[in-house]
Coordinates of C-alpha atoms and ligand atoms in Angstrom, one line a residue:
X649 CA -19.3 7.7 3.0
X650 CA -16.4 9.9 4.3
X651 CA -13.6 11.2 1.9
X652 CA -10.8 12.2 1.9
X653 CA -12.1 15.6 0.9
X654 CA -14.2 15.5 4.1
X655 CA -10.4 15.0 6.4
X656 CA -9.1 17.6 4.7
X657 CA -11.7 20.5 5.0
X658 CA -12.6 19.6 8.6
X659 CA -16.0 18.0 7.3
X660 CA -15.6 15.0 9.0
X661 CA -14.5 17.0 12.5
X662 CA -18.3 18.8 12.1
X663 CA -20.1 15.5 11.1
X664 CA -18.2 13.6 14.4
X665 CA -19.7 16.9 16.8
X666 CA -23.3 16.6 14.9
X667 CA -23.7 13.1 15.4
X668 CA -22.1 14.0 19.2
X669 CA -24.8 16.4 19.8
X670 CA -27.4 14.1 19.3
X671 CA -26.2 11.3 21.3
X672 CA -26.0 14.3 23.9
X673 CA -29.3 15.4 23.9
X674 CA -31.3 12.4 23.7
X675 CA -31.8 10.2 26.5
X676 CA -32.0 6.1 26.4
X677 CA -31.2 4.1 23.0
X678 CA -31.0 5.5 20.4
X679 CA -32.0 2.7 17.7
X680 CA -35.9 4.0 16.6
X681 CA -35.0 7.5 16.7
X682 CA -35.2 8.8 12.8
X683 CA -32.6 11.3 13.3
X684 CA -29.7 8.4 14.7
X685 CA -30.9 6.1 12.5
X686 CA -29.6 8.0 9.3
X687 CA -26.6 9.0 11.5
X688 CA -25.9 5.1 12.4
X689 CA -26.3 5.0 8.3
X690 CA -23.4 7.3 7.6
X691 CA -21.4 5.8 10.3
X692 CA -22.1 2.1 9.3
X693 CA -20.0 3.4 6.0
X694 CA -17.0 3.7 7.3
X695 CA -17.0 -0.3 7.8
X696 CA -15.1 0.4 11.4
X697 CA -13.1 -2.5 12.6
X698 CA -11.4 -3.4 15.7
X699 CA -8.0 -4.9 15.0
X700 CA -5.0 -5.8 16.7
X701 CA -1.6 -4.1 16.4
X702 CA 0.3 -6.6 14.3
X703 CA -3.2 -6.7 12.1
X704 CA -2.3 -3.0 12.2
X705 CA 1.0 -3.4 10.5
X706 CA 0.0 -5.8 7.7
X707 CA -2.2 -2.0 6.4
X708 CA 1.1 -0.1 6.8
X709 CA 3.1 -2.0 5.8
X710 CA 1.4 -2.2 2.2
X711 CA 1.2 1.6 2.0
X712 CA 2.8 3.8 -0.4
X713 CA 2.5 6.6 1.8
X714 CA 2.4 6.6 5.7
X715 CA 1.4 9.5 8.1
X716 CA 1.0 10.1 12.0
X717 CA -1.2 13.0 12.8
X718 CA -3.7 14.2 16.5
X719 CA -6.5 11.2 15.9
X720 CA -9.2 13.5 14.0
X721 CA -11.8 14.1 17.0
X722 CA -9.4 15.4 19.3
X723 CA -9.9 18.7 18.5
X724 CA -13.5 18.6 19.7
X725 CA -12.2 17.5 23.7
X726 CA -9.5 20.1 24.1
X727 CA -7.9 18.6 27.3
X728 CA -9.1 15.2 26.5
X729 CA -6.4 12.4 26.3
X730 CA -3.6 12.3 23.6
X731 CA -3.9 9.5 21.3
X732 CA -2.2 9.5 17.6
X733 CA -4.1 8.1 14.2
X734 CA -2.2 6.5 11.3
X735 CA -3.3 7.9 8.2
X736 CA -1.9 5.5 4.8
X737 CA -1.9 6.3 0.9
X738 CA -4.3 9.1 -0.3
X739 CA -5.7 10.1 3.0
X740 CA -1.9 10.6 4.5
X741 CA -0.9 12.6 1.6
X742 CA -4.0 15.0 2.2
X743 CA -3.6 15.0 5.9
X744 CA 0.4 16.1 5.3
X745 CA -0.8 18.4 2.6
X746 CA -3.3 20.3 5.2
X747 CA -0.8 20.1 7.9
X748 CA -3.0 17.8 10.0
X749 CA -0.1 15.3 10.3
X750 CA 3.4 14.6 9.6
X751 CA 5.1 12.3 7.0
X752 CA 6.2 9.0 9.2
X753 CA 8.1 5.5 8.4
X754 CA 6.7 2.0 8.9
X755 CA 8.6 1.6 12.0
X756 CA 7.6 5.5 13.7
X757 CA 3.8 4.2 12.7
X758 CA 4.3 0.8 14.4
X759 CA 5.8 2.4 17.5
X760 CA 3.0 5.0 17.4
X761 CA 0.7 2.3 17.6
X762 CA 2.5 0.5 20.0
X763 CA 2.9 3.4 22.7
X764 CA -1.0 3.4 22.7
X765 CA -1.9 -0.1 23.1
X766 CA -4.0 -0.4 26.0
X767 CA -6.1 2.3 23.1
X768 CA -8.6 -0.3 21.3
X769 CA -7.3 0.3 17.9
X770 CA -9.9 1.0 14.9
X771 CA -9.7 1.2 10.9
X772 CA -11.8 3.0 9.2
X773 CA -13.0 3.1 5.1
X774 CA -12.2 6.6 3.6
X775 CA -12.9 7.5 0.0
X776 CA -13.7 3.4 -0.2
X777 CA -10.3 2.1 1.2
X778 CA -8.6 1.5 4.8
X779 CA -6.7 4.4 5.4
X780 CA -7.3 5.6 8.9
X781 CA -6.1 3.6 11.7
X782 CA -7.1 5.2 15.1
X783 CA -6.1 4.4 18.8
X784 CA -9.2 5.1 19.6
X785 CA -10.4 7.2 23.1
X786 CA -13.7 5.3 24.0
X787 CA -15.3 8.1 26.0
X788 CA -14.6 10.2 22.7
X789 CA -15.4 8.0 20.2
X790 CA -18.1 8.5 17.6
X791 CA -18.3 4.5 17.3
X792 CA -17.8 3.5 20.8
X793 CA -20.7 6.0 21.9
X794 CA -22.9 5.1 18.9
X795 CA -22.5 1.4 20.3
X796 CA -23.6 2.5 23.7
X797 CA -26.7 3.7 22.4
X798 CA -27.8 0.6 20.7
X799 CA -26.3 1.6 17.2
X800 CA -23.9 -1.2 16.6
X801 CA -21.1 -0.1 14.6
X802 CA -17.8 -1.9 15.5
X803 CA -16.7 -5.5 14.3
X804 CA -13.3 -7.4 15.0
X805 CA -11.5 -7.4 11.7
X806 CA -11.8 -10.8 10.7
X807 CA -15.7 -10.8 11.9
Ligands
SF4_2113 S1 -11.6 8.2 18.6 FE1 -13.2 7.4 17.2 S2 -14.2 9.2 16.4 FE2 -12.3 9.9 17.3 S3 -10.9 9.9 15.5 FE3 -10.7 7.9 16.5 S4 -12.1 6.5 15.5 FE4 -12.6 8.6 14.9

């Protein structure tokens, strides 16, 4: 499962490009190959939803601690479209503390979300919890492209 550790050493940017690379250099799907099986595995752990903006805001607005940072694979498309993650509780105070994102209010992480709706939003399980909420790039995306390859990953939050 991914900690917070993991988002705040840039272990999670180098497990995303892995897991890329082999989507990359294999052709067809992807569901009896040994190799994206175990990376389905570690991928299946972050429990990824889909979920809708005001589901959005029922996670922030319980957090003790909210954060708006880059969405975490960015830096592997330089030139790729902009899209923002909210990070909540242990993994916002991590992200802040290795200047991967700024501290943010409920209303600056609703808007966030807002300004990237047509983005299909997804929360992901760190260190056991929902604390990452992502307006996701598709063509980007670790689960979106994981799902293209017959490695089904993404459920609707109250699926
Ligand atoms: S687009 Fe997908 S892989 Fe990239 S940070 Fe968001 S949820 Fe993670």
């Amino acid at each position: 499962m991914g900690t917070t550790d993991d988002y705040s050493t840039g272990r999670v940017l180098e497990n995303i490009r892995k897991a890329l690379h082999v989507f990359d250099s294999m052709e067809g799907s992807l569901s009896n190959n040994e190799q994206a099986v175990r990376i389905h595995k570690k991928i299946q752990e972050f429990e990824p939803r889909i979920l809708s903006v005001p589901e959005a805001s029922v996670y922030i607005r319980k957090a003790a601690i909210i954060a708006l940072g880059e969405r975490v694979c960015q830096a592997l498309h330089p030139g790729s479209v902009s899209t923002e993650s909210v990070f909540l509780d242990e993994l916002a105070e991590v992200m802040v503390r290795s200047g991967q994102a700024r501290l943010a209010s409920i209303e600056d992480a609703e808007q966030t979300l807002k300004k990237h709706s047509s983005r299909p939003l997804i929360i992901s399980k760190v260190s056991g919890r929902y604390q990452e909420i992502c307006a996701s790039y598709p063509p980007d995306c670790v689960y979106w492209r994981a799902e293209k390859r017959g490695l089904h990953c993404l459920k609707h939050k109250n699926s």
